[in-house]
Short mmCIF file of C-alpha atoms and ligand atoms in Angstrom, two decimals:
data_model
loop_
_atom_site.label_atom_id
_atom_site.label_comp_id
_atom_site.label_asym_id
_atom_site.label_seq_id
_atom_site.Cartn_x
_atom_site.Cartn_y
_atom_site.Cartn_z
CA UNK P 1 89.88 122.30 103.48
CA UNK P 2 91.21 124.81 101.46
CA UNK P 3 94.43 126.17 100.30
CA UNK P 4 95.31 129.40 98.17
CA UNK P 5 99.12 129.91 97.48
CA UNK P 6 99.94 133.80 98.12
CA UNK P 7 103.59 133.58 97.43
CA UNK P 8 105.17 130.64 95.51
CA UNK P 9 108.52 132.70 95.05
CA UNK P 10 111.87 131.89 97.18
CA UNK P 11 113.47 134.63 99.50
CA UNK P 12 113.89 137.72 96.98
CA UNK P 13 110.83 137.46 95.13
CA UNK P 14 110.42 137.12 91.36
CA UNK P 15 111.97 139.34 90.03
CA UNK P 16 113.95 140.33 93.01
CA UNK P 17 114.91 143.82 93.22
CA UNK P 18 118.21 143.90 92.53
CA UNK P 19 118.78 141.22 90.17
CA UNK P 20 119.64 141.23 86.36
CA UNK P 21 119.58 137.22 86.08
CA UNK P 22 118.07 135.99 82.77
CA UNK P 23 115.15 134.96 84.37
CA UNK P 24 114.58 138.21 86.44
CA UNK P 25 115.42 140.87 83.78
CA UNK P 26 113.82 139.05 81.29
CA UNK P 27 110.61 138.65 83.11
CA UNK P 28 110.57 142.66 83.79
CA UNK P 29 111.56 143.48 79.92
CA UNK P 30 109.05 141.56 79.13
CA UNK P 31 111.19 139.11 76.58
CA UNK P 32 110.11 136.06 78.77
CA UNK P 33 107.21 133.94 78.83
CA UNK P 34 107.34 134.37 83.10
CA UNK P 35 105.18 135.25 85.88
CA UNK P 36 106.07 137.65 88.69
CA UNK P 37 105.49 135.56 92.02
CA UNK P 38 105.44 137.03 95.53
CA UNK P 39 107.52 135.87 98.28
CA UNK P 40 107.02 132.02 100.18
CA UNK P 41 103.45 132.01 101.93
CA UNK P 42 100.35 129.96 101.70
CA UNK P 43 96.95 130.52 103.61
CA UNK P 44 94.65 127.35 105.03
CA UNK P 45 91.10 127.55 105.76
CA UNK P 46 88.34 125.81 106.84
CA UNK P 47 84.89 128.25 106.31
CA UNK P 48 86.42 130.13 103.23
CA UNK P 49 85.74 133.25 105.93
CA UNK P 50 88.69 132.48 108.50
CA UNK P 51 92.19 131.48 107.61
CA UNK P 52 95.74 130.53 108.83
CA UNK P 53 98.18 132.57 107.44
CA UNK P 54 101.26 130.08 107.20
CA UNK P 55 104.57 132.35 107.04
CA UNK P 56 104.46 136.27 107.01
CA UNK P 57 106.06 136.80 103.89
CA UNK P 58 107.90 140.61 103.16
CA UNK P 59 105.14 141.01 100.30
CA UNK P 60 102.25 140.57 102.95
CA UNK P 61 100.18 143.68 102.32
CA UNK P 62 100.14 143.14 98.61
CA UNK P 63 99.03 139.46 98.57
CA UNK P 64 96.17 140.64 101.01
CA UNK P 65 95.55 143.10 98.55
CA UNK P 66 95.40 140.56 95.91
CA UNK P 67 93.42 138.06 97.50
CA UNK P 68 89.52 139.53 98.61
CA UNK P 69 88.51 136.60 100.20
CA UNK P 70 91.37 137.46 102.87
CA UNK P 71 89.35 140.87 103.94
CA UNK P 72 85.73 139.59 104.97
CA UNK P 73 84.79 143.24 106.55
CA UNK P 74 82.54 142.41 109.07
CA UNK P 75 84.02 145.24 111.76
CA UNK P 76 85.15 148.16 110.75
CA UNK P 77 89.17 146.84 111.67
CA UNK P 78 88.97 142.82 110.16
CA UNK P 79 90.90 140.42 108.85
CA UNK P 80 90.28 137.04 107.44
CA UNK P 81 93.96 136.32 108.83
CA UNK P 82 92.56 134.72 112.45
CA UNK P 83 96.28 133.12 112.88
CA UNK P 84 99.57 133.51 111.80
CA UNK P 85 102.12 130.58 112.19
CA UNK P 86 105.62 130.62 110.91
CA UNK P 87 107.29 127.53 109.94
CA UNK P 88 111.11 128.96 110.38
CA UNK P 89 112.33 132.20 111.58
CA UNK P 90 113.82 133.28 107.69
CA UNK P 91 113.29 136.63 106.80
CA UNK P 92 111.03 135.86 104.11
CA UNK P 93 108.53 133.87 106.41
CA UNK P 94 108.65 136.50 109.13
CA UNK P 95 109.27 139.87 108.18
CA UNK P 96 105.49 140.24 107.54
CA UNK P 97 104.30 140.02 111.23
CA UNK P 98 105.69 143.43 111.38
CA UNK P 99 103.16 144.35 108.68
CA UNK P 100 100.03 143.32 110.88
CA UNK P 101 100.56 145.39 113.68
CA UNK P 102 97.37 147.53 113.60
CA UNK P 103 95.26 144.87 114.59
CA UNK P 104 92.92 145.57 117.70
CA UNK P 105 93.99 142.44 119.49
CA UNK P 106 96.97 140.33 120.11
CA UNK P 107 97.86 138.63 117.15
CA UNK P 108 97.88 134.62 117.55
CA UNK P 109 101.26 133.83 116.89
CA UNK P 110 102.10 129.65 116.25
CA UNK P 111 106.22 128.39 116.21
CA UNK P 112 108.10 126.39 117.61
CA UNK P 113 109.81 127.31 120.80
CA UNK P 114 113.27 127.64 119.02
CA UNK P 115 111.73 129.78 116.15
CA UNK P 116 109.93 131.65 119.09
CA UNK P 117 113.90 131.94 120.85
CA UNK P 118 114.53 133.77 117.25
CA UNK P 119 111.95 135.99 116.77
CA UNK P 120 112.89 137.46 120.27
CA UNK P 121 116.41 137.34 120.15
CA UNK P 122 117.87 137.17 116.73
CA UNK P 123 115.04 139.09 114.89
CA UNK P 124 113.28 140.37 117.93
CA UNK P 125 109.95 140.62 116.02
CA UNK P 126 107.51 140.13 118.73
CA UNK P 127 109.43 141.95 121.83
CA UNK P 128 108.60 145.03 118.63
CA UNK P 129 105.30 143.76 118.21
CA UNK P 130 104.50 143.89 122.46
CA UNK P 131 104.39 147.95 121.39
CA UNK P 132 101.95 147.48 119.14
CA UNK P 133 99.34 144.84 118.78
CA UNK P 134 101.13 142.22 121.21
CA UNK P 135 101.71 138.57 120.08
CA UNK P 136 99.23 135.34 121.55
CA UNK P 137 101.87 132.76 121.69
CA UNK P 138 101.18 129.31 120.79
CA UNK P 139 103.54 126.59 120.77
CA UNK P 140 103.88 123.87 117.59
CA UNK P 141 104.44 120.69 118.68
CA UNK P 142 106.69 118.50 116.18
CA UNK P 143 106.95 114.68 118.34
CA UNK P 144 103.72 113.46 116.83
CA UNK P 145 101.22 115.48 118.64
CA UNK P 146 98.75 116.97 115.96
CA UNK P 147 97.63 120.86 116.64
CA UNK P 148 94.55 122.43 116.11
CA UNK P 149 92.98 125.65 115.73
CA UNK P 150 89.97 127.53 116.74
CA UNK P 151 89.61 129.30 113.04
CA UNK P 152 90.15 125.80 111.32
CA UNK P 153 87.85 123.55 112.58
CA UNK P 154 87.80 120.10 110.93
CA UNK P 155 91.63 120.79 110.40
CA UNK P 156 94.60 118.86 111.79
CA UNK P 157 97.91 120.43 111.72
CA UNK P 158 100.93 117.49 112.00
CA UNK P 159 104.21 119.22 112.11
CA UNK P 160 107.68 117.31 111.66
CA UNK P 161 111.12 118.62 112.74
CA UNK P 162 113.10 119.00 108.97
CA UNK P 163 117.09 118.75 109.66
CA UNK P 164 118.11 122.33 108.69
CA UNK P 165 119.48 125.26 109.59
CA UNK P 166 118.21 128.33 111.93
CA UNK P 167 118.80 132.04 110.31
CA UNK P 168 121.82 133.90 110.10
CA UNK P 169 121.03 136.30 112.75
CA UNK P 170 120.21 132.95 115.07
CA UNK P 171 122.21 132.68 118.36
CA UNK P 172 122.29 129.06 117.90
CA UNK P 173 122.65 129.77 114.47
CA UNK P 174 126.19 127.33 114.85
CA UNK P 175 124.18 124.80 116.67
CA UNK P 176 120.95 123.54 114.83
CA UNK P 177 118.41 122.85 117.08
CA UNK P 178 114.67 120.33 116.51
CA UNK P 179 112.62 122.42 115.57
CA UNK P 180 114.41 125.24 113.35
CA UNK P 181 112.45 124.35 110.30
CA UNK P 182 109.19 121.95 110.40
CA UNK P 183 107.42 120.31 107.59
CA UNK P 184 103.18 120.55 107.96
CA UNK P 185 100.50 118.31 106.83
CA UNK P 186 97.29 119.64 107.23
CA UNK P 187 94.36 116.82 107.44
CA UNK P 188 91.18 117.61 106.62
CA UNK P 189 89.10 115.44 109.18
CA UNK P 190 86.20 115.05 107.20
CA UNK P 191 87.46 114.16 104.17
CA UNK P 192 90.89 112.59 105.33
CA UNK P 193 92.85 114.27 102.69
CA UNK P 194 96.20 115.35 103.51
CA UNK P 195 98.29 118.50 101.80
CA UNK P 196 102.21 118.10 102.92
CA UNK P 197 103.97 121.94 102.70
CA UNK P 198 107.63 122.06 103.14
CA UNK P 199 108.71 124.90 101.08
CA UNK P 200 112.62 124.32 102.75
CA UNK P 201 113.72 120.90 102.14
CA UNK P 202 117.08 120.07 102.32
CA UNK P 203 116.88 116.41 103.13
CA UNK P 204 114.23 113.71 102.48
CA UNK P 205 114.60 112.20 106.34
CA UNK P 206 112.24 109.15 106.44
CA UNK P 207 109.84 110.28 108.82
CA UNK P 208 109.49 112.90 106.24
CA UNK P 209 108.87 110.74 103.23
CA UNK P 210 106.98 108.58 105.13
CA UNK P 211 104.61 112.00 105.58
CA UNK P 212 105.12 112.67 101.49
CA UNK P 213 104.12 109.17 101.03
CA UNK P 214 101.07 109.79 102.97
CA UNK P 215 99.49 113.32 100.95
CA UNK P 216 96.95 114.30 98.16
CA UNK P 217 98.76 117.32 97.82
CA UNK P 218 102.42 117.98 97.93
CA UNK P 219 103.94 120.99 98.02
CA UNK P 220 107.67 121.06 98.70
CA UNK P 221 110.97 122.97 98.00
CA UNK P 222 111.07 123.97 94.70
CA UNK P 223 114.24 126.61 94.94
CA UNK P 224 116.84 125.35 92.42
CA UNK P 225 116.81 123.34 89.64
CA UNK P 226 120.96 122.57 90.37
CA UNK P 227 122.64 122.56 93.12
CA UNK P 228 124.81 124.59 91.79
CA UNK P 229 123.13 127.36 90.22
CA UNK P 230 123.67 130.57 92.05
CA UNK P 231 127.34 129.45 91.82
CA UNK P 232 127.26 129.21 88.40
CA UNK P 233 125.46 132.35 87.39
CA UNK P 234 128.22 133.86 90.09
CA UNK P 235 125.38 135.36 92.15
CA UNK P 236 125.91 133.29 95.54
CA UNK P 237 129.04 131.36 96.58
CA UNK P 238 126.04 129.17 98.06
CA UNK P 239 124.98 126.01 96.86
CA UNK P 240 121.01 124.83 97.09
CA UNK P 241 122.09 122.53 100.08
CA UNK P 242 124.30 124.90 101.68
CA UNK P 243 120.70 126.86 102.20
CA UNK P 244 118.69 123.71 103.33
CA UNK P 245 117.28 122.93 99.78
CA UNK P 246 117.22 120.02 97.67
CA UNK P 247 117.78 120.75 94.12
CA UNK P 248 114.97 119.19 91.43
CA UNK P 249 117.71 117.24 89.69
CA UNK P 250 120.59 115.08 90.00
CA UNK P 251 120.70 112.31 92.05
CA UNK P 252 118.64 112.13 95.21
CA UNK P 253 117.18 115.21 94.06
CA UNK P 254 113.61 116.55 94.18
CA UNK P 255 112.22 115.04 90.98
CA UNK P 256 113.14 111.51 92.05
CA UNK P 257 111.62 111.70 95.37
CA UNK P 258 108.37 112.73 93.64
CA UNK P 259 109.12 109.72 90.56
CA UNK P 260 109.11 107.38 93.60
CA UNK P 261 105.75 108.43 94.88
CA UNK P 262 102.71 106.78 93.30
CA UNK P 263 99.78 107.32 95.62
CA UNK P 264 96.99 107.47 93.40
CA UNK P 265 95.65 111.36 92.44
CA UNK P 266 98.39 112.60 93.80
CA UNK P 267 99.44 116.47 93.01
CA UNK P 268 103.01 117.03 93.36
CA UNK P 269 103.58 121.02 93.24
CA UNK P 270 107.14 122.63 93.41
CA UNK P 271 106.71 126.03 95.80
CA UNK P 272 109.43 128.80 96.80
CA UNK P 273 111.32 128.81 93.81
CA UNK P 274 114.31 130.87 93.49
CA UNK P 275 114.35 133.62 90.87
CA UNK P 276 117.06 132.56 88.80
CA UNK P 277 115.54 128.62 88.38
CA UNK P 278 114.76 128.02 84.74
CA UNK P 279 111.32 126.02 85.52
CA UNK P 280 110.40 129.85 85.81
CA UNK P 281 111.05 130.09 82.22
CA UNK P 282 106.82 128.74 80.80
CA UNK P 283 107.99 127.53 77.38
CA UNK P 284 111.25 126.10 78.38
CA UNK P 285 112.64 122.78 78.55
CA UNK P 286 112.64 121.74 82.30
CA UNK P 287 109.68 122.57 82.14
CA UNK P 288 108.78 119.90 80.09
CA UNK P 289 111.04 118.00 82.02
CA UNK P 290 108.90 118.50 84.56
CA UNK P 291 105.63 118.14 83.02
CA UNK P 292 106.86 114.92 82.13
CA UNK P 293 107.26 113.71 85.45
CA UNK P 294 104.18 115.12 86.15
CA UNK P 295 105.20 118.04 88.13
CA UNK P 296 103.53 121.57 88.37
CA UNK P 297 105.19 124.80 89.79
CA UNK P 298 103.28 126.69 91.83
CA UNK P 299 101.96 130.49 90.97
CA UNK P 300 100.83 132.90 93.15
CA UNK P 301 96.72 132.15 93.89
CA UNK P 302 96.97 128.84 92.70
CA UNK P 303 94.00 127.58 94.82
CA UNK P 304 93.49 123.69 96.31
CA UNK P 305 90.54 121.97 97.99
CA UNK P 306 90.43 118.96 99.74
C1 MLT G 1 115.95 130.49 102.24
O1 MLT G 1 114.87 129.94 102.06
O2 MLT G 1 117.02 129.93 101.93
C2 MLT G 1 115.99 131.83 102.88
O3 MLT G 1 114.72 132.21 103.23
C3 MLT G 1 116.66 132.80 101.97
C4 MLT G 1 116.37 134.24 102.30
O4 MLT G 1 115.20 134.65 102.36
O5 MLT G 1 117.30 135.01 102.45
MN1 MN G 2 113.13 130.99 102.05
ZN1 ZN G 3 117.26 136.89 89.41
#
């Protein structure tokens, strides 16, 4: 199985547009040892030909563009994308569906049913998509039952409701529903490794750190390094939780989870990090806070086979 991280950057990107945070104007002047990222999306493959793209992040066409293994041309219209499956219905895991409309034939389309109620109510994405390429719905269970799919063989998808919240333009929105947000592990059958992706984590549940206990690979909510942070650089009157992340430090937070996993060989990645967190900051100290606890932060085309 493998696994190629197109976006590791929160909602936004890195740097965001707009933004004049230390991290994101220092990272454009060039005064910061940083690395632009692209927004939240990984893809997961089987053949290294066909591949599951998991969230359709804003910055779609570009990671394509970045990633040649993703275009196999064997028609004159291809795609290595043979599935798309969203893991929320947040603008920055959606708003890329719109992006691969020109396909020839429906596009295979995997949620949940609520995120499916979204993206034809809320954000209507696939009623727009019906004018275009048309969506092949497929529902993702979350009660246990694994999922598979055709362009993954020797892949088992196990998805796991996360307690969170659904979108702002949600009509339950007031009324979180199973289902709004799911944690994957993706088992390669062969080898029986296990990758764990949850890049919205707002609260380590048990069933979901019995699944964190369980991986080779981990890679989970990386978005703040405070709770507090977009409150503090008065750029959100949000805290991390108030969004459905954990925050890497204080207690309960995201680097003593990890401390209090030990499986052997373990990789323990931080993914969709918010612009202004510091760990984006290379030669800085959390991240050699990090480093000590033997934590890495994900970059855009960090690759992972197991
Ligand atoms: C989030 O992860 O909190 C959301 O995706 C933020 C956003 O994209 O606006
Ligand atoms: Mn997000
Ligand atoms: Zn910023």
């Amino acid at each position: 199985m493998k696994i190629r991280v197109l976006g590791s950057s929160a909602g936004g990107g890195f740097p965001q547009w707009n933004c004049n945070c230390r991290n994101c104007d220092g990272v454009r002047r060039g005064t910061l040892k940083a690395t632009p990222r692209t927004q939240s999306s990984i893809v997961v493959g089987a053949n290294g030909e066909d591949w599951l793209l998991v969230n359709a992040s804003p910055d779609i066409l570009a990671q394509i563009a970045a990633h040649p293994e993703l275009q196999p041309a064997r028609r004159a219209r291809d795609s290595g994308i043979a599935a798309v499956l969203t893991m929320d219905a947040q603008i920055d895991h959606v708003t890329g569906l719109l992006m691969l409309r020109e396909r020839d034939t429906p596009l295979p389309l995997y949620t949940t049913d609520v995120v499916w109620q979204d993206l034809s109510s809320g954000f209507p994405v696939t009623s727009i998509l019906s004018h275009y390429c048309g969506v092949e719905r497929h529902r993702v269970p979350f009660d246990g039952e694994a999922l598979t799919i055709p362009a993954l063989a020797g892949v088992r998808i196990e998805a796991l409701a996360l307690s969170s919240k659904a979108p702002p333009y949600s009509p339950h929105r007031e009324a979180p529903q199973p289902g709004d947000n799911i944690g994957l592990s993706f088992v390669d059958t062969h080898s029986g490794k296990r990758a764990f992706y949850a890049p919205g984590l707002g609260a380590i549940e048990p069933h979901v750190m019995a699944a964190m206990r369980q991986a080779d690979l981990l890679l989970v909510d990386g978005t703040c390094w405070t709770n507090d942070e977009m409150i503090q650089l008065g750029l959100s009157g949000k805290t991390a939780a108030d969004m459905g992340h954990l925050a890497q430090t204080g207690a309960g937070g995201m680097i003593e989870v990890l401390d209090s996993i030990d499986r052997p060989g373990v990789r323990k990645v931080l993914i969709h990090i918010n612009n202004t967190n510091p760990i984006l900051v290379e030669d800085g100290p959390e991240r050699r806070v990090l480093a000590e606890h033997g934590i890495e932060v994900a970059r855009d085309g960090m690759a992972f086979e197991l």
